[in-house]
Short mmCIF file of C-alpha atoms and ligand atoms in Angstrom, two decimals:
data_model
loop_
_atom_site.label_atom_id
_atom_site.label_comp_id
_atom_site.label_asym_id
_atom_site.label_seq_id
_atom_site.Cartn_x
_atom_site.Cartn_y
_atom_site.Cartn_z
CA MET A 26 48.34 23.69 66.22
CA THR A 27 48.74 22.68 69.87
CA ALA A 28 49.97 24.96 72.57
CA VAL A 29 53.59 23.80 72.28
CA THR A 30 54.16 25.47 68.91
CA THR A 31 52.25 28.70 69.45
CA GLU A 32 55.49 30.51 70.38
CA THR A 33 56.41 32.02 67.03
CA VAL A 34 59.62 33.82 68.09
CA LYS A 35 62.30 32.33 65.88
CA GLU A 36 65.26 33.76 67.76
CA LYS A 37 67.43 30.58 67.34
CA PRO A 38 67.69 27.95 64.69
CA SER A 39 64.86 25.56 65.40
CA ILE A 40 63.05 22.55 64.07
CA TYR A 41 59.30 22.96 64.36
CA VAL A 42 57.08 19.92 64.35
CA GLU A 43 53.47 20.67 63.84
CA ASP A 44 50.59 18.14 64.29
CA LEU A 45 52.73 15.38 62.89
CA VAL A 46 50.77 12.17 61.97
CA ILE A 47 52.45 9.00 60.64
CA ASP A 48 50.44 5.98 59.65
CA PHE A 49 51.88 2.67 58.51
CA ALA A 50 50.02 0.10 56.39
CA LEU A 51 49.12 -3.14 58.29
CA ASP A 52 48.63 -5.09 55.10
CA SER A 53 49.34 -4.99 51.39
CA ALA A 54 45.69 -5.03 50.25
CA LEU A 55 44.94 -2.86 47.20
CA PHE A 56 41.49 -1.81 48.53
CA ASN A 57 40.41 -1.18 52.01
CA LYS A 58 43.97 -1.17 53.28
CA GLN A 59 44.24 -1.05 57.11
CA TYR A 60 46.57 1.37 58.78
CA MET A 61 48.09 1.82 62.23
CA ARG A 62 48.77 5.19 63.55
CA ALA A 63 52.32 5.28 64.95
CA VAL A 64 52.52 9.05 65.60
CA ASN A 65 49.34 11.11 66.17
CA GLU A 66 49.23 14.91 66.34
CA VAL A 67 52.76 15.38 67.73
CA SER A 68 54.04 19.03 68.02
CA PHE A 69 57.26 20.30 69.47
CA ILE A 70 60.19 22.69 69.01
CA LEU A 71 63.69 21.62 69.01
CA LYS A 72 65.95 24.62 69.61
CA ALA A 73 69.77 24.98 68.90
CA GLY A 74 71.70 24.65 72.11
CA GLU A 75 68.98 22.73 74.01
CA ALA A 76 67.84 19.17 74.35
CA LEU A 77 64.34 17.94 74.14
CA ALA A 78 64.03 14.44 75.61
CA VAL A 79 61.33 12.08 74.20
CA VAL A 80 60.45 9.41 76.75
CA GLY A 81 58.08 6.50 76.45
CA GLU A 82 57.88 2.71 76.51
CA SER A 83 58.72 0.58 73.50
CA GLY A 84 56.40 1.12 70.54
CA SER A 85 55.37 4.65 71.58
CA GLY A 86 56.58 6.24 68.29
CA LYS A 87 59.76 7.80 69.43
CA SER A 88 62.01 6.59 66.67
CA THR A 89 59.33 7.13 64.07
CA CYS A 90 59.28 10.77 65.07
CA ALA A 91 63.06 10.99 64.69
CA ARG A 92 62.93 9.23 61.30
CA ALA A 93 60.42 11.77 60.11
CA LEU A 94 62.71 14.54 61.22
CA CYS A 95 65.45 12.94 59.16
CA ARG A 96 63.10 12.72 56.13
CA LEU A 97 63.15 8.93 56.14
CA TYR A 98 59.38 8.94 56.56
CA GLU A 99 57.04 11.35 54.88
CA PRO A 100 54.28 12.65 57.24
CA THR A 101 50.83 11.33 56.58
CA SER A 102 49.82 14.82 57.69
CA GLY A 103 51.37 17.69 59.67
CA LYS A 104 54.51 19.48 58.95
CA VAL A 105 58.19 19.66 59.97
CA TRP A 106 59.95 22.95 59.46
CA LEU A 107 63.67 23.76 59.61
CA GLN A 108 63.44 27.36 60.57
CA ASP A 109 60.99 28.61 57.92
CA VAL A 110 61.48 25.84 55.38
CA ASP A 111 58.97 23.04 55.16
CA ILE A 112 61.34 20.07 54.83
CA ASN A 113 58.84 18.00 52.84
CA GLU A 114 57.60 20.73 50.54
CA LYS A 115 58.89 19.77 47.04
CA LYS A 116 59.14 23.32 45.77
CA ASN A 117 61.69 24.15 48.49
CA GLN A 118 64.16 21.86 46.74
CA LEU A 119 65.97 21.22 49.94
CA SER A 120 68.46 18.47 48.92
CA GLN A 121 69.06 15.55 51.24
CA ARG A 122 72.72 16.59 51.40
CA ASP A 123 71.81 20.09 52.43
CA TYR A 124 69.33 18.82 54.98
CA ALA A 125 71.84 16.27 56.34
CA LYS A 126 74.25 19.20 56.85
CA GLU A 127 71.85 20.38 59.43
CA VAL A 128 70.27 17.38 60.91
CA GLN A 129 72.09 14.17 61.81
CA MET A 130 71.07 11.00 63.59
CA ILE A 131 72.97 8.83 66.01
CA PHE A 132 71.84 5.40 67.01
CA GLN A 133 71.74 3.01 69.94
CA ASP A 134 74.21 0.73 68.35
CA PRO A 135 77.10 2.69 66.96
CA PHE A 136 78.69 -0.49 65.56
CA GLY A 137 75.83 -0.74 63.11
CA SER A 138 76.36 2.68 61.74
CA LEU A 139 80.17 2.40 61.32
CA ASN A 140 81.68 0.37 58.47
CA THR A 141 83.99 -2.35 59.68
CA VAL A 142 86.33 -2.10 56.73
CA HIS A 143 87.14 1.59 57.14
CA SER A 144 89.32 3.28 59.62
CA ILE A 145 88.03 5.98 62.09
CA ARG A 146 90.04 8.50 59.91
CA HIS A 147 88.01 7.44 56.87
CA HIS A 148 84.79 7.75 58.77
CA LEU A 149 85.46 11.39 59.70
CA ALA A 150 87.28 12.42 56.60
CA ARG A 151 84.46 11.43 54.25
CA PRO A 152 81.82 13.77 55.52
CA LEU A 153 84.42 16.56 55.65
CA LYS A 154 85.25 15.89 51.95
CA ILE A 155 81.55 15.69 50.94
CA HIS A 156 80.45 18.84 52.77
CA HIS A 157 83.58 20.87 52.36
CA PRO A 158 84.89 19.88 48.86
CA ASP A 159 87.40 22.80 48.88
CA LEU A 160 89.39 21.53 51.86
CA LYS A 161 92.95 20.33 51.15
CA SER A 162 94.10 16.96 52.45
CA ASP A 163 96.35 18.39 55.28
CA GLU A 164 93.46 20.56 56.45
CA ILE A 165 91.14 17.49 56.44
CA GLU A 166 93.70 15.54 58.48
CA ARG A 167 94.05 18.46 60.94
CA ARG A 168 90.21 18.61 61.29
CA VAL A 169 89.88 14.79 61.76
CA ILE A 170 92.41 14.91 64.64
CA GLU A 171 90.64 17.91 66.14
CA LEU A 172 87.22 16.09 66.07
CA ILE A 173 88.77 13.03 67.64
CA GLU A 174 90.12 15.23 70.40
CA ARG A 175 86.87 17.08 70.64
CA VAL A 176 84.97 13.87 71.52
CA GLY A 177 87.45 12.94 74.15
CA LEU A 178 89.40 10.12 72.40
CA SER A 179 93.13 9.92 72.81
CA PRO A 180 95.74 9.57 71.59
CA ALA A 181 94.04 11.11 68.56
CA LYS A 182 96.45 10.03 65.84
CA GLN A 183 96.45 6.38 67.02
CA THR A 184 92.57 6.43 67.27
CA ALA A 185 92.37 7.75 63.67
CA ASP A 186 94.22 4.65 62.50
CA LYS A 187 91.96 2.21 64.29
CA TYR A 188 88.95 0.24 62.97
CA PRO A 189 85.52 0.17 64.62
CA HIS A 190 86.10 -3.36 66.11
CA GLU A 191 89.21 -2.09 67.82
CA LEU A 192 87.18 0.39 69.98
CA SER A 193 84.87 -0.15 72.90
CA GLY A 194 81.16 0.66 72.63
CA GLY A 195 81.49 4.05 74.30
CA GLN A 196 84.47 4.98 72.03
CA ARG A 197 82.47 3.93 69.02
CA GLN A 198 79.55 6.16 70.16
CA ARG A 199 82.04 9.00 70.47
CA VAL A 200 83.16 8.35 66.77
CA ALA A 201 79.46 8.46 65.75
CA ILE A 202 79.09 11.85 67.50
CA ALA A 203 82.39 13.16 65.94
CA ARG A 204 80.94 12.18 62.53
CA ALA A 205 77.88 14.32 63.13
CA LEU A 206 80.12 17.15 64.12
CA ALA A 207 82.23 16.68 60.95
CA VAL A 208 79.09 17.22 58.87
CA GLY A 209 78.69 20.51 60.86
CA ALA A 210 75.11 19.49 61.98
CA ASN A 211 73.18 22.01 64.17
CA PHE A 212 70.80 19.21 65.26
CA ILE A 213 71.49 15.71 66.39
CA LEU A 214 68.67 13.24 66.79
CA ALA A 215 70.05 10.75 69.27
CA ASP A 216 68.00 7.58 69.41
CA GLU A 217 68.78 5.91 72.65
CA PRO A 218 72.45 6.76 72.38
CA ILE A 219 73.59 5.38 75.73
CA SER A 220 71.22 2.45 76.29
CA MET A 221 73.59 -0.24 74.95
CA LEU A 222 76.61 1.19 76.74
CA ASP A 223 77.98 0.07 80.08
CA VAL A 224 76.51 2.02 82.93
CA SER A 225 79.83 3.35 83.96
CA ILE A 226 80.47 5.11 80.69
CA ARG A 227 76.92 6.49 80.05
CA LEU A 228 77.46 9.64 82.01
CA GLY A 229 80.67 10.48 79.96
CA ILE A 230 78.65 10.42 76.67
CA LEU A 231 75.91 12.49 78.30
CA ASN A 232 78.40 15.08 79.43
CA LEU A 233 79.98 15.17 76.02
CA MET A 234 76.66 15.82 74.54
CA GLU A 235 76.03 18.50 77.24
CA ASP A 236 79.23 20.25 76.12
CA MET A 237 78.02 20.23 72.56
CA LYS A 238 74.83 21.99 73.65
CA LYS A 239 77.06 24.88 74.71
CA ASP A 240 78.52 24.98 71.17
CA GLY A 241 74.92 25.54 69.91
CA ILE A 242 73.90 22.01 68.95
CA GLY A 243 70.25 21.01 69.61
CA PHE A 244 69.54 17.49 70.58
CA LEU A 245 66.35 15.24 70.29
CA TYR A 246 67.29 12.78 72.98
CA ILE A 247 65.20 9.60 72.78
CA THR A 248 65.19 7.45 75.83
CA HIS A 249 63.34 4.98 77.92
CA ASP A 250 64.94 6.47 81.01
CA ILE A 251 63.13 9.46 82.48
CA ALA A 252 65.92 9.91 84.93
CA THR A 253 68.55 10.73 82.33
CA ALA A 254 66.03 12.87 80.41
CA ARG A 255 65.93 15.15 83.50
CA TYR A 256 69.69 15.17 83.76
CA PHE A 257 70.49 16.04 80.18
CA ALA A 258 67.40 17.76 78.60
CA GLU A 259 65.88 21.14 79.37
CA ARG A 260 62.57 19.97 78.09
CA THR A 261 60.87 16.48 78.13
CA ALA A 262 58.01 15.14 76.16
CA VAL A 263 56.28 11.90 77.36
CA MET A 264 54.82 9.71 74.62
CA TYR A 265 52.37 6.93 74.88
CA VAL A 266 51.14 4.88 71.79
CA GLY A 267 52.07 7.66 69.43
CA HIS A 268 50.67 10.50 71.44
CA MET A 269 52.37 13.27 73.50
CA VAL A 270 50.56 13.08 76.76
CA GLU A 271 52.67 15.39 78.86
CA TRP A 272 55.50 17.81 77.98
CA GLY A 273 57.37 20.93 79.11
CA ASN A 274 60.27 21.89 81.29
CA SER A 275 62.03 18.66 82.39
CA ASP A 276 62.11 19.55 86.09
CA SER A 277 58.42 20.31 86.13
CA VAL A 278 57.43 17.16 84.19
CA THR A 279 59.59 14.82 86.21
CA GLN A 280 59.18 16.29 89.61
CA ASN A 281 55.61 17.20 89.34
CA PRO A 282 54.17 14.64 86.88
CA GLN A 283 50.45 15.07 86.24
CA HIS A 284 49.48 12.59 83.57
CA PRO A 285 48.73 9.17 85.07
CA TYR A 286 51.15 7.64 82.46
CA THR A 287 54.02 9.94 83.41
CA GLN A 288 53.26 9.14 87.06
CA LEU A 289 53.55 5.44 86.24
CA LEU A 290 56.88 5.96 84.37
CA ILE A 291 58.31 7.87 87.31
CA SER A 292 57.16 5.38 89.86
CA ALA A 293 59.13 2.76 88.00
CA VAL A 294 62.41 4.51 88.37
CA PRO A 295 64.53 2.80 91.08
CA GLU A 296 65.83 4.95 93.82
CA PRO A 297 69.13 3.88 95.28
CA GLY A 298 68.76 2.55 98.88
CA ILE A 299 65.00 2.80 98.83
CA ARG A 300 62.91 -0.29 98.45
CA LYS A 301 59.64 1.15 97.29
CA HIS A 302 56.30 -0.07 98.49
CA ARG A 303 54.82 -0.61 95.08
CA LYS A 304 51.42 1.02 94.84
CA GLU A 305 49.21 -0.12 91.92
CA MET A 306 49.59 2.75 89.42
CA ALA A 307 47.74 1.29 86.37
CA ARG A 308 45.36 -1.39 85.39
CA LYS A 309 46.69 -4.40 83.53
CA ALA A 310 45.55 -4.05 79.91
CA ASP A 311 47.05 -4.59 76.56
CA ILE A 312 48.73 -1.58 74.90
CA PRO A 313 46.26 -0.64 72.18
CA LEU A 314 46.96 -0.85 68.45
CA TRP A 315 46.10 2.71 67.46
CA LYS A 316 44.35 3.13 64.18
CA PRO A 317 43.31 6.37 62.25
CA ASP A 318 39.73 6.02 63.55
CA SER A 319 40.68 5.12 67.15
CA LYS A 320 39.07 7.45 69.68
CA GLY A 321 39.79 8.73 73.16
CA CYS A 322 43.01 8.80 75.24
CA PRO A 323 45.27 5.89 74.40
CA PHE A 324 45.96 5.40 78.20
CA ALA A 325 42.25 5.16 79.14
CA GLU A 326 42.13 1.30 79.35
CA ARG A 327 45.03 1.29 81.84
CA CYS A 328 44.21 4.51 83.70
CA LEU A 329 42.80 4.15 87.23
CA ASN A 330 41.23 7.58 87.00
CA ALA A 331 39.59 7.14 83.60
CA ILE A 332 36.11 8.54 83.22
CA ASP A 333 33.59 7.70 80.55
CA LYS A 334 34.65 10.45 78.10
CA CYS A 335 38.38 9.41 78.23
CA LYS A 336 37.36 6.39 76.01
CA VAL A 337 35.46 8.40 73.43
CA SER A 338 37.32 11.66 72.76
CA MET A 339 40.92 12.84 72.95
CA PRO A 340 41.43 15.18 75.88
CA PRO A 341 42.43 18.69 74.84
CA VAL A 342 45.77 20.22 75.84
CA SER A 343 45.80 21.85 79.30
CA GLN A 344 48.46 24.26 80.37
CA LEU A 345 49.52 23.60 83.93
CA ALA A 346 52.44 26.10 84.26
CA GLU A 347 54.35 28.41 81.93
CA ASP A 348 56.14 25.53 80.37
CA HIS A 349 54.07 22.40 81.35
CA PHE A 350 51.29 20.91 79.35
CA VAL A 351 49.19 17.77 79.64
CA ARG A 352 46.48 16.02 77.56
CA CYS A 353 44.23 14.63 80.23
CA TYR A 354 40.61 15.20 81.35
CA LEU A 355 41.69 15.34 84.96
CA TYR A 356 42.93 18.91 84.42
N1 LIG B 27 58.48 1.02 59.03
C1 LIG B 27 57.53 0.61 59.75
N2 LIG B 27 56.42 -0.07 59.22
C2 LIG B 27 55.34 -0.55 60.02
N3 LIG B 27 55.27 -0.20 61.30
C3 LIG B 27 56.24 0.43 61.93
C4 LIG B 27 57.43 0.84 61.22
N4 LIG B 27 58.17 1.54 62.03
C5 LIG B 27 57.59 1.49 63.15
N5 LIG B 27 56.38 0.85 63.16
C6 LIG B 27 55.45 0.67 64.25
O1 LIG B 27 55.18 1.94 64.81
C7 LIG B 27 55.14 1.86 66.19
C8 LIG B 27 56.09 2.81 66.77
O2 LIG B 27 57.39 2.33 66.56
P1 LIG B 27 58.72 3.10 66.95
O3 LIG B 27 59.81 2.36 66.57
O4 LIG B 27 58.68 4.52 66.60
O5 LIG B 27 58.63 3.01 68.58
P2 LIG B 27 59.68 3.42 69.71
O6 LIG B 27 59.04 4.32 70.66
O7 LIG B 27 60.90 3.92 69.07
O8 LIG B 27 60.02 1.97 70.47
P3 LIG B 27 61.37 1.46 71.08
O9 LIG B 27 61.50 2.11 72.38
O10 LIG B 27 61.16 -0.02 71.12
O11 LIG B 27 62.45 1.78 70.07
C9 LIG B 27 55.34 0.44 66.58
O12 LIG B 27 54.04 -0.15 66.78
C10 LIG B 27 56.02 -0.16 65.38
O13 LIG B 27 55.70 -1.48 65.26
MG1 LIG B 28 62.86 3.26 68.98
#
């Protein structure tokens, strides 16, 4: 187990991810099938009432991690625990319905996750009926209205009567959040929840999720944007080609980035009013296709500071501060 999960104090509801590995087949051969490793030895803790941002460029394995936490993918190896229950252990008999009650996912495109033929009322009443079968219809209606108000949509009654196409992208994302609240989830896996929204309304959605943290909900916040990670999430994990290369307290990771890949990501963030003199931060090289037998640090080919051993063995985890870790031979 890597350093991030060695804290064993289970004071709050938490999801523990321990050395998660996910391989995908590259072909359909019966023998000598080739695999790619989308996620390699990833470990983290997601706590109720806090947000963990997962940052990295396209293809770094962020969504694959989230899907494994939703039980859409079974780990090739490693474990995911909801408190002290291994979510993939058959003998635990944790039904998908019971698990979904705890862990919900919201997506980049809320339109895709809402059904065009159903009203907003239907979208919110359905999970209430499924997860609280004893609720009477007037109580369901009261809760639907309460949820719509909770996510900042008004007037609530008129919103309940609308259909997804009658709402804006931001309003639809608020409905998707309300649906996760209707289920009663303690954890929300938010896969780039604001990246398709107009810049002017992104902050509103982040602030709504911030309020939900105060109600005890834990977020896995997947983003390309390290600036919003720092704004919203207490902790940040930087991923590159399926590997967590740097993680810890968001202020530390973003203000004092140590891994050359994190430094590259931060240098790409535009600062208003400042035209940066672009310093070369990485070599031009293809992003590697990681395989189960690949060796070394995945960033080695692009890293300006790489030394010989970076290409042959995976750097161990180094602790830089109380809550700041890096996998890099420079430390
Ligand atoms: N179901 C699948 N079958 C095969 N390969 C997959 C599957 N899902 C993801 N991959 C591969 O795994 C790698 C990681 O993909 P993933 O979608 O997790 O990246 P990501 O970090 O979410 O990227 P993006 O920012 O573009 O959403 C990619 O190389 C992708 O092609
Ligand atoms: Mg993704």
